[in-house]
mmCIF file with all atom_site columns, C-alpha atoms in Angstrom:
data_model
loop_
_atom_site.group_PDB
_atom_site.id
_atom_site.type_symbol
_atom_site.label_atom_id
_atom_site.label_alt_id
_atom_site.label_comp_id
_atom_site.label_asym_id
_atom_site.label_entity_id
_atom_site.label_seq_id
_atom_site.pdbx_PDB_ins_code
_atom_site.Cartn_x
_atom_site.Cartn_y
_atom_site.Cartn_z
_atom_site.occupancy
_atom_site.B_iso_or_equiv
_atom_site.pdbx_formal_charge
_atom_site.auth_seq_id
_atom_site.auth_comp_id
_atom_site.auth_asym_id
_atom_site.auth_atom_id
_atom_site.pdbx_PDB_model_num
ATOM 1   C CA . MET T 1 1   ? 6.087   87.486  -19.346 1.00 51.00 ? 1   MET T CA 1
ATOM 2   C CA . ALA T 1 2   ? 8.691   87.126  -16.962 1.00 53.00 ? 2   ALA T CA 1
ATOM 3   C CA . ILE T 1 3   ? 9.602   84.121  -15.174 1.00 58.00 ? 3   ILE T CA 1
ATOM 4   C CA . ASN T 1 4   ? 9.714   84.116  -11.263 1.00 56.00 ? 4   ASN T CA 1
ATOM 5   C CA . PRO T 1 5   ? 13.104  81.963  -10.245 1.00 54.00 ? 5   PRO T CA 1
ATOM 6   C CA . PRO T 1 6   ? 12.171  79.402  -7.765  1.00 55.00 ? 6   PRO T CA 1
ATOM 7   C CA . ASP T 1 7   ? 11.811  79.848  -4.088  1.00 55.00 ? 7   ASP T CA 1
ATOM 8   C CA . ARG T 1 8   ? 14.773  78.682  -2.729  1.00 57.00 ? 8   ARG T CA 1
ATOM 9   C CA . GLY T 1 9   ? 13.136  78.379  0.908   1.00 56.00 ? 9   GLY T CA 1
ATOM 10  C CA . THR T 1 10  ? 10.608  75.918  -0.588  1.00 64.00 ? 10  THR T CA 1
ATOM 11  C CA . ARG T 1 11  ? 13.752  73.746  -2.636  1.00 76.00 ? 11  ARG T CA 1
ATOM 12  C CA . VAL T 1 12  ? 15.458  73.408  1.003   1.00 71.00 ? 12  VAL T CA 1
ATOM 13  C CA . GLY T 1 13  ? 12.141  72.070  2.766   1.00 78.00 ? 13  GLY T CA 1
ATOM 14  C CA . ASP T 1 14  ? 11.741  69.621  0.165   1.00 87.00 ? 14  ASP T CA 1
ATOM 15  C CA . ASP T 1 15  ? 15.394  68.154  0.230   1.00 85.00 ? 15  ASP T CA 1
ATOM 16  C CA . ARG T 1 16  ? 15.461  67.828  3.767   1.00 88.00 ? 16  ARG T CA 1
ATOM 17  C CA . GLN T 1 17  ? 11.775  66.293  3.853   1.00 91.00 ? 17  GLN T CA 1
ATOM 18  C CA . ARG T 1 18  ? 13.617  64.002  1.205   1.00 90.00 ? 18  ARG T CA 1
ATOM 19  C CA . LEU T 1 19  ? 16.536  63.533  2.927   1.00 89.00 ? 19  LEU T CA 1
ATOM 20  C CA . ARG T 1 20  ? 14.089  62.755  6.437   1.00 91.00 ? 20  ARG T CA 1
ATOM 21  C CA . LYS T 1 21  ? 12.360  60.222  4.139   1.00 91.00 ? 21  LYS T CA 1
ATOM 22  C CA . LEU T 1 22  ? 15.068  58.800  2.624   1.00 89.00 ? 22  LEU T CA 1
ATOM 23  C CA . ALA T 1 23  ? 17.099  57.946  6.369   1.00 90.00 ? 23  ALA T CA 1
ATOM 24  C CA . GLN T 1 24  ? 13.634  56.969  7.463   1.00 92.00 ? 24  GLN T CA 1
ATOM 25  C CA . ALA T 1 25  ? 13.591  54.356  4.943   1.00 90.00 ? 25  ALA T CA 1
ATOM 26  C CA . ALA T 1 26  ? 17.415  53.306  5.138   1.00 89.00 ? 26  ALA T CA 1
ATOM 27  C CA . MET T 1 27  ? 16.228  52.255  9.511   1.00 90.00 ? 27  MET T CA 1
ATOM 28  C CA . ASN T 1 28  ? 13.099  50.686  8.148   1.00 90.00 ? 28  ASN T CA 1
ATOM 29  C CA . ALA T 1 29  ? 15.527  48.561  5.392   1.00 89.00 ? 29  ALA T CA 1
ATOM 30  C CA . ASP T 1 30  ? 18.725  47.980  8.419   1.00 89.00 ? 30  ASP T CA 1
ATOM 31  C CA . GLN T 1 31  ? 15.573  47.223  11.076  1.00 92.00 ? 31  GLN T CA 1
ATOM 32  C CA . THR T 1 32  ? 14.292  44.811  8.177   1.00 92.00 ? 32  THR T CA 1
ATOM 33  C CA . VAL T 1 33  ? 17.209  43.224  7.196   1.00 91.00 ? 33  VAL T CA 1
ATOM 34  C CA . GLY T 1 34  ? 18.097  42.625  11.114  1.00 89.00 ? 34  GLY T CA 1
ATOM 35  C CA . GLN T 1 35  ? 14.499  41.066  11.262  1.00 90.00 ? 35  GLN T CA 1
ATOM 36  C CA . VAL T 1 36  ? 15.362  38.270  8.595   1.00 90.00 ? 36  VAL T CA 1
ATOM 37  C CA . GLU T 1 37  ? 18.924  37.799  9.682   1.00 89.00 ? 37  GLU T CA 1
ATOM 38  C CA . THR T 1 38  ? 17.168  36.636  13.232  1.00 90.00 ? 38  THR T CA 1
ATOM 39  C CA . LEU T 1 39  ? 14.691  34.604  11.222  1.00 89.00 ? 39  LEU T CA 1
ATOM 40  C CA . LEU T 1 40  ? 17.306  32.714  9.174   1.00 86.00 ? 40  LEU T CA 1
ATOM 41  C CA . ALA T 1 41  ? 19.287  32.174  12.015  1.00 88.00 ? 41  ALA T CA 1
ATOM 42  C CA . ASP T 1 42  ? 15.939  30.371  13.908  1.00 87.00 ? 42  ASP T CA 1
ATOM 43  C CA . MET T 1 43  ? 15.136  28.229  10.913  1.00 87.00 ? 43  MET T CA 1
ATOM 44  C CA . GLY T 1 44  ? 18.555  27.024  10.876  1.00 85.00 ? 44  GLY T CA 1
ATOM 45  C CA . PRO T 1 45  ? 17.921  24.141  13.592  1.00 88.00 ? 45  PRO T CA 1
ATOM 46  C CA . LEU T 1 46  ? 14.444  23.739  11.595  1.00 88.00 ? 46  LEU T CA 1
ATOM 47  C CA . LEU T 1 47  ? 16.280  23.155  8.460   1.00 87.00 ? 47  LEU T CA 1
ATOM 48  C CA . MET T 1 48  ? 18.815  20.631  10.255  1.00 90.00 ? 48  MET T CA 1
ATOM 49  C CA . GLY T 1 49  ? 15.680  18.750  12.058  1.00 90.00 ? 49  GLY T CA 1
ATOM 50  C CA . LEU T 1 50  ? 13.801  18.580  8.730   1.00 90.00 ? 50  LEU T CA 1
ATOM 51  C CA . THR T 1 51  ? 16.855  17.393  6.637   1.00 91.00 ? 51  THR T CA 1
ATOM 52  C CA . LYS T 1 52  ? 17.249  14.855  9.615   1.00 93.00 ? 52  LYS T CA 1
ATOM 53  C CA . THR T 1 53  ? 13.446  13.812  9.173   1.00 93.00 ? 53  THR T CA 1
ATOM 54  C CA . THR T 1 54  ? 14.229  13.393  5.421   1.00 93.00 ? 54  THR T CA 1
ATOM 55  C CA . GLY T 1 55  ? 16.791  11.209  5.786   1.00 92.00 ? 55  GLY T CA 1
ATOM 56  C CA . SER T 1 56  ? 14.862  8.949   8.125   1.00 93.00 ? 56  SER T CA 1
ATOM 57  C CA . LEU T 1 57  ? 11.720  9.102   5.607   1.00 93.00 ? 57  LEU T CA 1
ATOM 58  C CA . ASP T 1 58  ? 14.588  8.140   2.897   1.00 93.00 ? 58  ASP T CA 1
ATOM 59  C CA . GLU T 1 59  ? 15.685  5.201   4.977   1.00 93.00 ? 59  GLU T CA 1
ATOM 60  C CA . THR T 1 60  ? 11.913  3.832   5.837   1.00 94.00 ? 60  THR T CA 1
ATOM 61  C CA . LEU T 1 61  ? 10.865  4.041   2.010   1.00 93.00 ? 61  LEU T CA 1
ATOM 62  C CA . ALA T 1 62  ? 14.202  2.401   1.374   1.00 92.00 ? 62  ALA T CA 1
ATOM 63  C CA . GLY T 1 63  ? 13.352  -0.588  3.890   1.00 93.00 ? 63  GLY T CA 1
ATOM 64  C CA . MET T 1 64  ? 9.859   -0.435  2.152   1.00 95.00 ? 64  MET T CA 1
ATOM 65  C CA . ASP T 1 65  ? 10.885  -0.941  -1.006  1.00 94.00 ? 65  ASP T CA 1
ATOM 66  C CA . ALA T 1 66  ? 13.034  -3.989  -0.043  1.00 93.00 ? 66  ALA T CA 1
ATOM 67  C CA . THR T 1 67  ? 9.973   -5.389  1.737   1.00 95.00 ? 67  THR T CA 1
ATOM 68  C CA . ILE T 1 68  ? 7.687   -4.657  -1.337  1.00 96.00 ? 68  ILE T CA 1
ATOM 69  C CA . THR T 1 69  ? 10.079  -7.140  -3.296  1.00 95.00 ? 69  THR T CA 1
ATOM 70  C CA . LYS T 1 70  ? 9.492   -9.468  -1.472  1.00 96.00 ? 70  LYS T CA 1
ATOM 71  C CA . MET T 1 71  ? 6.104   -9.743  -0.846  1.00 96.00 ? 71  MET T CA 1
ATOM 72  C CA . ASP T 1 72  ? 5.768   -8.968  -4.547  1.00 97.00 ? 72  ASP T CA 1
ATOM 73  C CA . ALA T 1 73  ? 8.322   -12.364 -4.668  1.00 97.00 ? 73  ALA T CA 1
ATOM 74  C CA . THR T 1 74  ? 5.908   -14.235 -1.826  1.00 97.00 ? 74  THR T CA 1
ATOM 75  C CA . LEU T 1 75  ? 2.974   -13.317 -4.022  1.00 97.00 ? 75  LEU T CA 1
ATOM 76  C CA . ASN T 1 76  ? 4.414   -14.403 -7.589  1.00 97.00 ? 76  ASN T CA 1
ATOM 77  C CA . LYS T 1 77  ? 5.098   -17.759 -5.541  1.00 97.00 ? 77  LYS T CA 1
ATOM 78  C CA . VAL T 1 78  ? 1.450   -18.098 -3.919  1.00 97.00 ? 78  VAL T CA 1
ATOM 79  C CA . ASP T 1 79  ? 0.183   -17.917 -7.317  1.00 96.00 ? 79  ASP T CA 1
ATOM 80  C CA . THR T 1 80  ? 2.656   -20.764 -8.696  1.00 96.00 ? 80  THR T CA 1
ATOM 81  C CA . THR T 1 81  ? 0.768   -22.619 -6.201  1.00 97.00 ? 81  THR T CA 1
ATOM 82  C CA . VAL T 1 82  ? -2.176  -21.995 -6.380  1.00 96.00 ? 82  VAL T CA 1
ATOM 83  C CA . GLU T 1 83  ? -2.045  -23.377 -10.174 1.00 96.00 ? 83  GLU T CA 1
ATOM 84  C CA . GLN T 1 84  ? -0.155  -26.476 -8.812  1.00 96.00 ? 84  GLN T CA 1
ATOM 85  C CA . MET T 1 85  ? -2.932  -27.377 -6.551  1.00 97.00 ? 85  MET T CA 1
ATOM 86  C CA . ALA T 1 86  ? -5.496  -26.778 -8.992  1.00 96.00 ? 86  ALA T CA 1
ATOM 87  C CA . THR T 1 87  ? -3.951  -29.194 -11.448 1.00 96.00 ? 87  THR T CA 1
ATOM 88  C CA . VAL T 1 88  ? -3.467  -31.742 -8.129  1.00 96.00 ? 88  VAL T CA 1
ATOM 89  C CA . VAL T 1 89  ? -7.456  -30.913 -7.580  1.00 96.00 ? 89  VAL T CA 1
ATOM 90  C CA . GLU T 1 90  ? -7.954  -31.859 -10.981 1.00 97.00 ? 90  GLU T CA 1
ATOM 91  C CA . ARG T 1 91  ? -6.243  -34.936 -10.515 1.00 96.00 ? 91  ARG T CA 1
ATOM 92  C CA . LEU T 1 92  ? -8.211  -36.275 -7.658  1.00 96.00 ? 92  LEU T CA 1
ATOM 93  C CA . GLU T 1 93  ? -11.191 -35.281 -9.387  1.00 97.00 ? 93  GLU T CA 1
ATOM 94  C CA . ALA T 1 94  ? -10.945 -37.984 -11.901 1.00 96.00 ? 94  ALA T CA 1
ATOM 95  C CA . VAL T 1 95  ? -9.823  -40.192 -9.393  1.00 96.00 ? 95  VAL T CA 1
ATOM 96  C CA . THR T 1 96  ? -12.299 -39.996 -7.659  1.00 96.00 ? 96  THR T CA 1
ATOM 97  C CA . SER T 1 97  ? -14.496 -40.146 -10.814 1.00 96.00 ? 97  SER T CA 1
ATOM 98  C CA . ARG T 1 98  ? -12.282 -43.746 -11.611 1.00 96.00 ? 98  ARG T CA 1
ATOM 99  C CA . VAL T 1 99  ? -13.563 -44.690 -7.837  1.00 96.00 ? 99  VAL T CA 1
ATOM 100 C CA . GLU T 1 100 ? -16.761 -44.255 -7.922  1.00 96.00 ? 100 GLU T CA 1
ATOM 101 C CA . GLN T 1 101 ? -16.842 -46.371 -11.228 1.00 96.00 ? 101 GLN T CA 1
ATOM 102 C CA . VAL T 1 102 ? -15.688 -48.887 -9.857  1.00 95.00 ? 102 VAL T CA 1
ATOM 103 C CA . VAL T 1 103 ? -17.769 -49.046 -6.611  1.00 95.00 ? 103 VAL T CA 1
ATOM 104 C CA . LEU T 1 104 ? -20.648 -48.908 -8.958  1.00 94.00 ? 104 LEU T CA 1
ATOM 105 C CA . ILE T 1 105 ? -19.139 -51.960 -11.125 1.00 94.00 ? 105 ILE T CA 1
ATOM 106 C CA . VAL T 1 106 ? -18.753 -53.898 -7.585  1.00 93.00 ? 106 VAL T CA 1
ATOM 107 C CA . GLU T 1 107 ? -22.102 -53.218 -6.435  1.00 91.00 ? 107 GLU T CA 1
ATOM 108 C CA . ALA T 1 108 ? -23.942 -54.089 -10.165 1.00 91.00 ? 108 ALA T CA 1
ATOM 109 C CA . ALA T 1 109 ? -21.188 -57.497 -9.741  1.00 89.00 ? 109 ALA T CA 1
ATOM 110 C CA . LEU T 1 110 ? -22.386 -57.789 -6.141  1.00 87.00 ? 110 LEU T CA 1
ATOM 111 C CA . ARG T 1 111 ? -25.888 -57.829 -6.696  1.00 89.00 ? 111 ARG T CA 1
ATOM 112 C CA . PRO T 1 112 ? -26.577 -61.281 -7.989  1.00 88.00 ? 112 PRO T CA 1
ATOM 113 C CA . ILE T 1 113 ? -24.409 -62.609 -5.235  1.00 88.00 ? 113 ILE T CA 1
ATOM 114 C CA . GLY T 1 114 ? -26.822 -61.115 -2.867  1.00 85.00 ? 114 GLY T CA 1
ATOM 115 C CA . VAL T 1 115 ? -29.870 -61.914 -4.632  1.00 87.00 ? 115 VAL T CA 1
ATOM 116 C CA . VAL T 1 116 ? -28.213 -65.628 -4.308  1.00 88.00 ? 116 VAL T CA 1
ATOM 117 C CA . GLU T 1 117 ? -27.213 -64.988 -0.626  1.00 87.00 ? 117 GLU T CA 1
ATOM 118 C CA . SER T 1 118 ? -30.484 -64.050 0.502   1.00 87.00 ? 118 SER T CA 1
ATOM 119 C CA . ALA T 1 119 ? -32.380 -66.808 -1.268  1.00 87.00 ? 119 ALA T CA 1
ATOM 120 C CA . GLY T 1 120 ? -30.076 -69.216 0.158   1.00 86.00 ? 120 GLY T CA 1
ATOM 121 C CA . ARG T 1 121 ? -30.723 -68.000 3.579   1.00 87.00 ? 121 ARG T CA 1
ATOM 122 C CA . ALA T 1 122 ? -34.651 -68.206 3.061   1.00 87.00 ? 122 ALA T CA 1
ATOM 123 C CA . ILE T 1 123 ? -34.489 -71.538 1.675   1.00 88.00 ? 123 ILE T CA 1
ATOM 124 C CA . VAL T 1 124 ? -32.371 -72.676 4.644   1.00 85.00 ? 124 VAL T CA 1
ATOM 125 C CA . GLY T 1 125 ? -34.164 -70.965 7.220   1.00 83.00 ? 125 GLY T CA 1
ATOM 126 C CA . ARG T 1 126 ? -37.854 -72.594 5.885   1.00 85.00 ? 126 ARG T CA 1
ATOM 127 C CA . LEU T 1 127 ? -35.799 -76.259 5.926   1.00 84.00 ? 127 LEU T CA 1
ATOM 128 C CA . GLY T 1 128 ? -34.579 -75.279 9.470   1.00 76.00 ? 128 GLY T CA 1
ATOM 129 C CA . VAL T 1 129 ? -30.914 -76.256 8.661   1.00 71.00 ? 129 VAL T CA 1
ATOM 130 C CA . LEU T 1 130 ? -29.946 -73.667 10.854  1.00 64.00 ? 130 LEU T CA 1
ATOM 131 C CA . SER T 1 131 ? -31.437 -73.315 14.057  1.00 58.00 ? 131 SER T CA 1
ATOM 132 C CA . ARG T 1 132 ? -31.138 -69.841 15.861  1.00 56.00 ? 132 ARG T CA 1
ATOM 133 C CA . GLY T 1 133 ? -29.856 -69.420 19.663  1.00 48.00 ? 133 GLY T CA 1
#
């Protein structure tokens, strides 16, 4: 069996086809690199704006942190004040309770005087000692 050598005409055509594909791929790659460069150039100002916005956001968050710290301190003061007011209210309730007890005692003590006064008026009225008008 004899081995036929490869056809040189076919090989040359294959090589040309391969070179055309490589050249086309190189042109496509060059065009893609150009597009990427354009895209990156357009992204530059966008990234600068984003950097500025991020800086502003950082400043805002720092201010917000300070505000939250002040708010926390204020709420702690309010809690302390509420506790103190609860103590004052308890004391006022105790004083009110004592005053009510004193009023009840005074009313009880004055009842006999009121009865004597009423009886005295009734007697004076029947005797006609005090005239009206």
